[in-house]
C-alpha positions as a LaTeX table, in Angstrom:
\begin{tabular}{lrrr}
\hline
Residue & $x$ (\AA) & $y$ (\AA) & $z$ (\AA) \\
\hline
Met1 & 60.16 & 100.04 & $-17.12$ \\
Asn2 & 57.31 & 101.64 & $-15.20$ \\
Gly3 & 55.23 & 98.52 & $-15.73$ \\
Leu4 & 57.99 & 96.37 & $-14.31$ \\
Val5 & 58.33 & 98.73 & $-11.35$ \\
Leu6 & 54.64 & 98.53 & $-10.58$ \\
Gln7 & 54.71 & 94.74 & $-10.86$ \\
Ala8 & 57.64 & 94.56 & $-8.44$ \\
Ser9 & 56.33 & 96.88 & $-5.71$ \\
Gln10 & 52.56 & 96.62 & $-6.07$ \\
Pro11 & 52.10 & 93.12 & $-4.57$ \\
Val12 & 53.84 & 94.16 & $-1.38$ \\
Ala13 & 51.76 & 97.33 & $-1.16$ \\
Asp14 & 48.53 & 95.39 & $-1.76$ \\
Ala15 & 49.40 & 92.87 & 0.96 \\
Leu16 & 50.11 & 95.66 & 3.44 \\
Asp17 & 46.92 & 97.47 & 2.51 \\
Thr18 & 44.92 & 94.28 & 3.05 \\
Ala19 & 46.53 & 93.91 & 6.47 \\
Gly20 & 45.45 & 97.44 & 7.36 \\
Val21 & 48.98 & 98.89 & 7.49 \\
Pro22 & 48.88 & 102.69 & 7.09 \\
Tyr23 & 50.82 & 104.25 & 4.22 \\
Ala24 & 50.86 & 100.90 & 2.47 \\
Gly25 & 52.27 & 102.39 & $-0.76$ \\
Pro26 & 55.42 & 104.06 & 0.64 \\
Val27 & 56.03 & 101.24 & 3.11 \\
Gly28 & 55.62 & 98.67 & 0.35 \\
Ser29 & 58.11 & 100.52 & $-1.84$ \\
Ala30 & 60.62 & 100.70 & 1.01 \\
Leu31 & 60.26 & 97.00 & 1.80 \\
Thr32 & 60.60 & 96.17 & $-1.88$ \\
Phe33 & 63.82 & 98.22 & $-2.03$ \\
Val34 & 65.32 & 96.47 & 1.01 \\
Ile35 & 64.30 & 92.96 & $-0.09$ \\
Val36 & 65.47 & 93.35 & $-3.69$ \\
Ala37 & 68.75 & 95.00 & $-2.66$ \\
Ala38 & 69.51 & 92.33 & $-0.03$ \\
Val39 & 68.68 & 89.41 & $-2.33$ \\
Leu40 & 70.69 & 90.80 & $-5.25$ \\
Tyr41 & 73.64 & 91.61 & $-2.99$ \\
Leu42 & 73.74 & 88.13 & $-1.45$ \\
Val43 & 73.31 & 86.39 & $-4.79$ \\
Gly44 & 75.83 & 88.69 & $-6.50$ \\
Arg45 & 78.39 & 88.23 & $-3.74$ \\
Ala46 & 78.01 & 84.45 & $-3.81$ \\
Val47 & 78.03 & 84.11 & $-7.60$ \\
Val48 & 80.10 & 87.02 & $-8.89$ \\
Gly49 & 82.49 & 87.05 & $-5.92$ \\
Ser50 & 83.13 & 83.33 & $-6.21$ \\
Leu51 & 83.66 & 83.61 & $-9.97$ \\
Val52 & 86.12 & 86.49 & $-9.60$ \\
Asn53 & 88.07 & 84.61 & $-6.91$ \\
Arg54 & 88.37 & 81.56 & $-9.18$ \\
Val55 & 89.58 & 83.74 & $-12.05$ \\
Leu56 & 92.16 & 85.47 & $-9.83$ \\
Asp57 & 93.38 & 82.13 & $-8.46$ \\
Ala58 & 93.63 & 80.74 & $-11.98$ \\
Arg59 & 95.84 & 83.67 & $-12.98$ \\
Gly60 & 98.13 & 83.00 & $-10.00$ \\
Leu61 & 97.76 & 86.45 & $-8.40$ \\
Asp62 & 99.09 & 86.89 & $-4.87$ \\
Ala63 & 97.30 & 88.54 & $-1.94$ \\
His64 & 98.81 & 91.93 & $-2.82$ \\
Ala65 & 97.08 & 91.90 & $-6.22$ \\
Lys66 & 93.86 & 90.11 & $-5.23$ \\
Lys67 & 92.68 & 92.32 & $-2.37$ \\
Pro68 & 92.07 & 95.54 & $-4.37$ \\
Leu69 & 90.29 & 93.63 & $-7.14$ \\
Gln70 & 88.09 & 91.84 & $-4.61$ \\
Lys71 & 87.14 & 95.17 & $-3.02$ \\
Ile72 & 86.26 & 96.63 & $-6.43$ \\
Thr73 & 84.10 & 93.56 & $-7.13$ \\
Arg74 & 82.20 & 93.95 & $-3.85$ \\
Phe75 & 81.63 & 97.65 & $-4.55$ \\
Thr76 & 80.29 & 96.85 & $-8.03$ \\
Val77 & 77.88 & 94.24 & $-6.62$ \\
Val78 & 76.57 & 96.71 & $-4.02$ \\
Phe79 & 76.12 & 99.44 & $-6.64$ \\
Ala80 & 74.27 & 97.11 & $-9.02$ \\
Ala81 & 71.99 & 95.80 & $-6.23$ \\
Ile82 & 71.06 & 99.34 & $-5.15$ \\
Ala83 & 70.48 & 100.45 & $-8.73$ \\
Val84 & 68.08 & 97.59 & $-9.51$ \\
Ala85 & 66.33 & 97.85 & $-6.13$ \\
Phe86 & 65.90 & 101.60 & $-6.61$ \\
Gly87 & 63.93 & 101.03 & $-9.79$ \\
Ala88 & 62.03 & 97.99 & $-8.48$ \\
Ala89 & 60.76 & 100.02 & $-5.53$ \\
Gly90 & 59.23 & 102.61 & $-7.86$ \\
Tyr91 & 61.67 & 105.41 & $-7.07$ \\
Gly92 & 62.45 & 106.00 & $-10.74$ \\
Ser93 & 65.76 & 105.63 & $-12.50$ \\
Phe94 & 68.60 & 105.30 & $-10.03$ \\
Leu95 & 71.18 & 106.37 & $-12.59$ \\
Gly96 & 69.19 & 109.47 & $-13.54$ \\
Ala97 & 68.77 & 110.49 & $-9.92$ \\
Leu98 & 72.44 & 109.80 & $-9.26$ \\
Ala99 & 73.48 & 111.96 & $-12.20$ \\
Thr100 & 71.35 & 114.86 & $-10.94$ \\
Ile101 & 72.81 & 114.63 & $-7.44$ \\
Ala102 & 76.34 & 114.29 & $-8.78$ \\
Ala103 & 75.98 & 117.36 & $-10.98$ \\
Ala104 & 74.85 & 119.46 & $-8.03$ \\
Ala105 & 77.53 & 118.17 & $-5.65$ \\
Thr106 & 80.52 & 117.88 & $-7.97$ \\
Leu107 & 82.24 & 121.05 & $-6.82$ \\
Ala108 & 81.83 & 120.34 & $-3.11$ \\
Ile109 & 82.84 & 116.72 & $-3.45$ \\
Gly110 & 85.86 & 117.72 & $-5.53$ \\
Phe111 & 87.23 & 119.88 & $-2.73$ \\
Ala112 & 86.31 & 117.38 & $-0.01$ \\
Met113 & 87.73 & 114.37 & $-1.83$ \\
Gln114 & 91.10 & 115.77 & $-2.86$ \\
Asp115 & 93.02 & 113.73 & $-0.30$ \\
Val116 & 90.90 & 110.64 & $-0.91$ \\
Ile117 & 91.44 & 110.82 & $-4.67$ \\
Gln118 & 95.15 & 111.44 & $-4.18$ \\
Asn119 & 95.44 & 108.39 & $-1.94$ \\
Phe120 & 93.31 & 106.34 & $-4.34$ \\
Val121 & 95.62 & 107.17 & $-7.26$ \\
Ala122 & 98.64 & 106.41 & $-5.07$ \\
Gly123 & 97.06 & 103.05 & $-4.18$ \\
Ile124 & 96.79 & 102.23 & $-7.88$ \\
Phe125 & 100.48 & 103.05 & $-8.32$ \\
Ile126 & 101.35 & 100.77 & $-5.38$ \\
Phe127 & 99.22 & 98.04 & $-6.95$ \\
Thr128 & 100.89 & 98.36 & $-10.37$ \\
Asp129 & 104.48 & 99.21 & $-9.41$ \\
Lys130 & 104.62 & 96.83 & $-6.40$ \\
Pro131 & 107.33 & 98.61 & $-4.40$ \\
Phe132 & 106.35 & 96.31 & $-1.53$ \\
Arg133 & 103.96 & 93.47 & $-0.78$ \\
Ile134 & 102.00 & 92.17 & 2.18 \\
Asp135 & 104.36 & 90.71 & 4.84 \\
Asp136 & 107.29 & 92.82 & 3.55 \\
Trp137 & 109.38 & 94.78 & 6.04 \\
Ile138 & 109.58 & 98.43 & 4.88 \\
Glu139 & 111.12 & 101.67 & 6.18 \\
Trp140 & 110.05 & 105.25 & 5.34 \\
Asp141 & 110.36 & 108.71 & 6.93 \\
Gly142 & 111.90 & 107.29 & 10.10 \\
Asn143 & 109.20 & 104.60 & 10.47 \\
Ser144 & 109.50 & 100.87 & 9.92 \\
Gly145 & 107.31 & 97.79 & 10.18 \\
Val146 & 105.71 & 94.84 & 8.41 \\
Val147 & 102.95 & 95.45 & 5.85 \\
Glu148 & 99.69 & 93.81 & 6.98 \\
Asp149 & 97.19 & 95.17 & 4.45 \\
Ile150 & 97.15 & 97.28 & 1.29 \\
Ser151 & 93.91 & 98.98 & 0.22 \\
Leu152 & 93.18 & 101.58 & $-2.44$ \\
Arg153 & 93.34 & 104.39 & 0.16 \\
Val154 & 95.64 & 103.36 & 3.01 \\
Thr155 & 98.30 & 100.82 & 3.88 \\
Arg156 & 98.39 & 99.24 & 7.34 \\
Val157 & 101.81 & 98.56 & 8.83 \\
Arg158 & 102.55 & 96.71 & 12.08 \\
Thr159 & 105.60 & 98.20 & 13.79 \\
Phe160 & 108.13 & 96.11 & 15.68 \\
Asp161 & 106.68 & 97.50 & 18.92 \\
Asn162 & 103.35 & 95.88 & 17.87 \\
Glu163 & 101.73 & 99.23 & 17.00 \\
Leu164 & 99.43 & 99.42 & 13.99 \\
Leu165 & 100.10 & 102.36 & 11.65 \\
Thr166 & 97.43 & 103.36 & 9.12 \\
Val167 & 99.42 & 105.21 & 6.46 \\
Pro168 & 97.80 & 107.16 & 3.59 \\
Asn169 & 99.06 & 105.73 & 0.33 \\
Ser170 & 100.16 & 109.16 & $-0.90$ \\
Gln171 & 102.79 & 109.29 & 1.87 \\
Leu172 & 104.29 & 106.04 & 0.62 \\
Thr173 & 104.49 & 107.15 & $-3.00$ \\
Ala174 & 105.69 & 110.73 & $-2.41$ \\
Gly175 & 108.94 & 109.79 & $-0.68$ \\
Val176 & 111.63 & 107.14 & $-0.59$ \\
Ile177 & 110.64 & 103.67 & 0.64 \\
Lys178 & 113.30 & 101.22 & 1.78 \\
Asn179 & 112.36 & 97.59 & 1.24 \\
Pro180 & 115.21 & 95.48 & 2.69 \\
Val181 & 113.45 & 92.20 & 1.79 \\
Ala182 & 112.57 & 92.96 & $-1.82$ \\
His183 & 115.17 & 90.43 & $-2.96$ \\
Glu184 & 116.17 & 87.03 & $-1.65$ \\
Lys185 & 119.38 & 88.15 & 0.09 \\
Leu186 & 120.26 & 90.92 & 2.53 \\
Arg187 & 123.74 & 92.21 & 3.44 \\
Leu188 & 124.47 & 93.11 & 7.06 \\
Lys189 & 127.36 & 95.29 & 8.22 \\
Phe190 & 128.89 & 95.65 & 11.67 \\
Leu191 & 131.93 & 97.64 & 12.82 \\
Phe192 & 134.21 & 95.89 & 15.33 \\
Gly193 & 136.73 & 98.07 & 17.18 \\
Ile194 & 140.05 & 96.60 & 18.34 \\
Gly195 & 143.04 & 98.15 & 20.09 \\
Tyr196 & 146.00 & 99.60 & 18.21 \\
Asp197 & 148.28 & 97.00 & 19.81 \\
Asp198 & 146.09 & 94.05 & 18.70 \\
Asp199 & 146.84 & 91.87 & 15.69 \\
Ile200 & 144.62 & 92.99 & 12.77 \\
Asp201 & 145.06 & 89.73 & 10.87 \\
Gln202 & 144.13 & 87.65 & 13.91 \\
Ala203 & 141.03 & 89.74 & 14.55 \\
Thr204 & 140.03 & 89.52 & 10.87 \\
Asp205 & 140.36 & 85.72 & 10.92 \\
Ile206 & 138.14 & 85.51 & 14.01 \\
Ile207 & 135.44 & 87.71 & 12.46 \\
Val208 & 135.38 & 85.65 & 9.24 \\
Asp209 & 135.58 & 82.32 & 11.06 \\
Glu210 & 132.57 & 83.08 & 13.29 \\
Ala211 & 130.58 & 84.14 & 10.22 \\
Glu212 & 131.40 & 80.88 & 8.45 \\
Lys213 & 130.32 & 78.87 & 11.50 \\
His214 & 126.85 & 80.48 & 11.67 \\
Asp215 & 124.20 & 78.44 & 9.83 \\
Glu216 & 122.14 & 81.46 & 8.76 \\
Ile217 & 125.06 & 83.34 & 7.18 \\
Leu218 & 125.68 & 82.56 & 3.51 \\
Asp219 & 128.93 & 81.17 & 2.13 \\
Asp220 & 128.17 & 82.68 & $-1.30$ \\
Pro221 & 128.60 & 85.63 & $-1.20$ \\
Gly222 & 131.07 & 84.92 & 1.54 \\
Pro223 & 131.81 & 87.13 & 4.57 \\
Ser224 & 134.43 & 89.85 & 4.21 \\
Val225 & 136.27 & 92.24 & 6.52 \\
Arg226 & 137.77 & 95.64 & 5.68 \\
Leu227 & 139.74 & 98.10 & 7.81 \\
Thr228 & 137.60 & 101.21 & 7.47 \\
Glu229 & 138.40 & 103.41 & 10.46 \\
Leu230 & 141.37 & 104.61 & 12.52 \\
Gly231 & 139.68 & 106.13 & 15.54 \\
Asp232 & 141.05 & 107.98 & 18.55 \\
Ser233 & 141.29 & 104.80 & 20.61 \\
Ser234 & 140.49 & 101.88 & 18.28 \\
Val235 & 140.95 & 100.39 & 14.84 \\
Gly236 & 137.62 & 99.78 & 13.05 \\
Leu237 & 137.15 & 96.48 & 11.18 \\
Gln238 & 133.89 & 96.40 & 9.25 \\
Ser239 & 132.38 & 92.98 & 8.68 \\
Arg240 & 130.02 & 92.34 & 5.74 \\
Ile241 & 127.86 & 89.21 & 5.81 \\
Trp242 & 124.82 & 88.00 & 3.82 \\
Ile243 & 121.64 & 86.20 & 4.90 \\
Ser244 & 118.96 & 84.60 & 2.71 \\
Asp245 & 115.14 & 84.98 & 2.80 \\
Pro246 & 115.51 & 87.90 & 5.21 \\
Ser247 & 112.90 & 89.15 & 7.63 \\
Arg248 & 113.19 & 91.64 & 10.45 \\
Ala249 & 113.27 & 88.84 & 13.05 \\
Asp250 & 115.97 & 86.94 & 11.14 \\
Phe251 & 118.01 & 90.11 & 10.72 \\
Val252 & 118.05 & 91.00 & 14.42 \\
Lys253 & 118.54 & 87.41 & 15.64 \\
Thr254 & 121.36 & 86.56 & 13.23 \\
Arg255 & 123.26 & 89.78 & 13.83 \\
Gly256 & 122.95 & 89.44 & 17.61 \\
Glu257 & 124.21 & 85.84 & 17.64 \\
Tyr258 & 127.08 & 86.66 & 15.30 \\
Val259 & 128.30 & 89.73 & 17.22 \\
Thr260 & 128.07 & 87.81 & 20.50 \\
Ala261 & 130.18 & 84.96 & 19.10 \\
Val262 & 132.86 & 87.36 & 17.84 \\
Lys263 & 132.98 & 89.18 & 21.19 \\
Glu264 & 133.45 & 85.89 & 23.06 \\
Arg265 & 136.28 & 84.85 & 20.71 \\
Phe266 & 137.96 & 88.24 & 21.16 \\
Asp267 & 137.83 & 87.79 & 24.94 \\
Ala268 & 139.14 & 84.24 & 24.74 \\
Glu269 & 142.08 & 85.17 & 22.50 \\
Gly270 & 143.02 & 88.39 & 24.28 \\
Ile271 & 141.86 & 90.90 & 21.68 \\
Asp272 & 140.73 & 94.09 & 23.35 \\
Ile273 & 137.70 & 96.20 & 22.45 \\
Pro274 & 138.92 & 99.48 & 23.97 \\
Tyr275 & 136.90 & 102.19 & 25.61 \\
Pro276 & 137.28 & 105.76 & 24.32 \\
Asn277 & 140.05 & 107.56 & 26.22 \\
Arg278 & 139.99 & 111.22 & 27.15 \\
Thr279 & 142.90 & 113.16 & 28.70 \\
Val280 & 142.11 & 116.30 & 30.64 \\
Gly281 & 144.99 & 118.82 & 30.94 \\
Gly282 & 145.49 & 122.21 & 32.55 \\
Gly283 & 145.93 & 123.59 & 36.03 \\
Leu284 & 144.07 & 125.35 & 38.82 \\
Asp285 & 145.21 & 128.78 & 40.01 \\
Leu286 & 143.93 & 130.02 & 43.38 \\
Gln287 & 144.23 & 133.69 & 44.23 \\
Asn288 & 143.82 & 135.48 & 47.61 \\
Leu289 & 144.07 & 132.16 & 49.39 \\
Asp290 & 145.19 & 133.82 & 52.66 \\
Ala291 & 142.11 & 136.02 & 52.73 \\
Val292 & 139.78 & 133.09 & 52.31 \\
Ala293 & 141.42 & 130.58 & 54.64 \\
Glu294 & 140.93 & 130.99 & 58.37 \\
Pro295 & 143.41 & 129.61 & 60.91 \\
Ala296 & 142.12 & 126.94 & 63.26 \\
Asp297 & 141.69 & 127.85 & 66.92 \\
Asp298 & 143.70 & 124.84 & 68.08 \\
\hline
\end{tabular}
């Protein structure tokens, strides 16, 4: 190995020495390290990276599964390039030096990397369990948004206000995650309030009819209406409808169009959506009124 090391770094050092460059030996070793590492990295990325991508494509993996494996491949190529370049430059065995450094720094790194390791393990669970995928709309701990990227440490989520959230993976595996688009259909619910004097059957027919007219609302399962609430000033009719291939944009758009159509039909057919009524009772008792009031001069 030493012979190979000398053969790799010595020509560069000899050329520098001939050119009159001071410290030709150390400079030659450094240049050898940089050149060997760069060449091996570029070749490894082009060859190994391309081969891994073809294998992943052949297995039919989606972007959710491919990204972590591609990152691991790039890390492996970088590590191998540095290891070979370390020896070629005459710095000795890279693995031996790395083992010595790791033994001395294990305790400190262990404390410093607790969160990183925790998030890394959580990222593996996300990769294997697949509670959500890239482009899914998810909700957790009062937050919601569309998943843009999943790495082994963090997940990046774009909120519906166009804010980018970088969420540690451990936060997404420690609690409950709601994935409304995990399946092909999503049920929407909306509570319509009508007056006590209005016809419940007529209002129910209007709610179902407007759902059946909307192109984005499914006929199977069909829309349904249930009387679920007798409020202080209104009767609550809860509508249940289904949409297919849901996304956040589809959900908001479809619900808005549907509720608007029902409201317009209610207005046209004289069905009231009452306001809450409040009755204030009691009286006002004034004492010593004569002492407070003053007679007018005129």
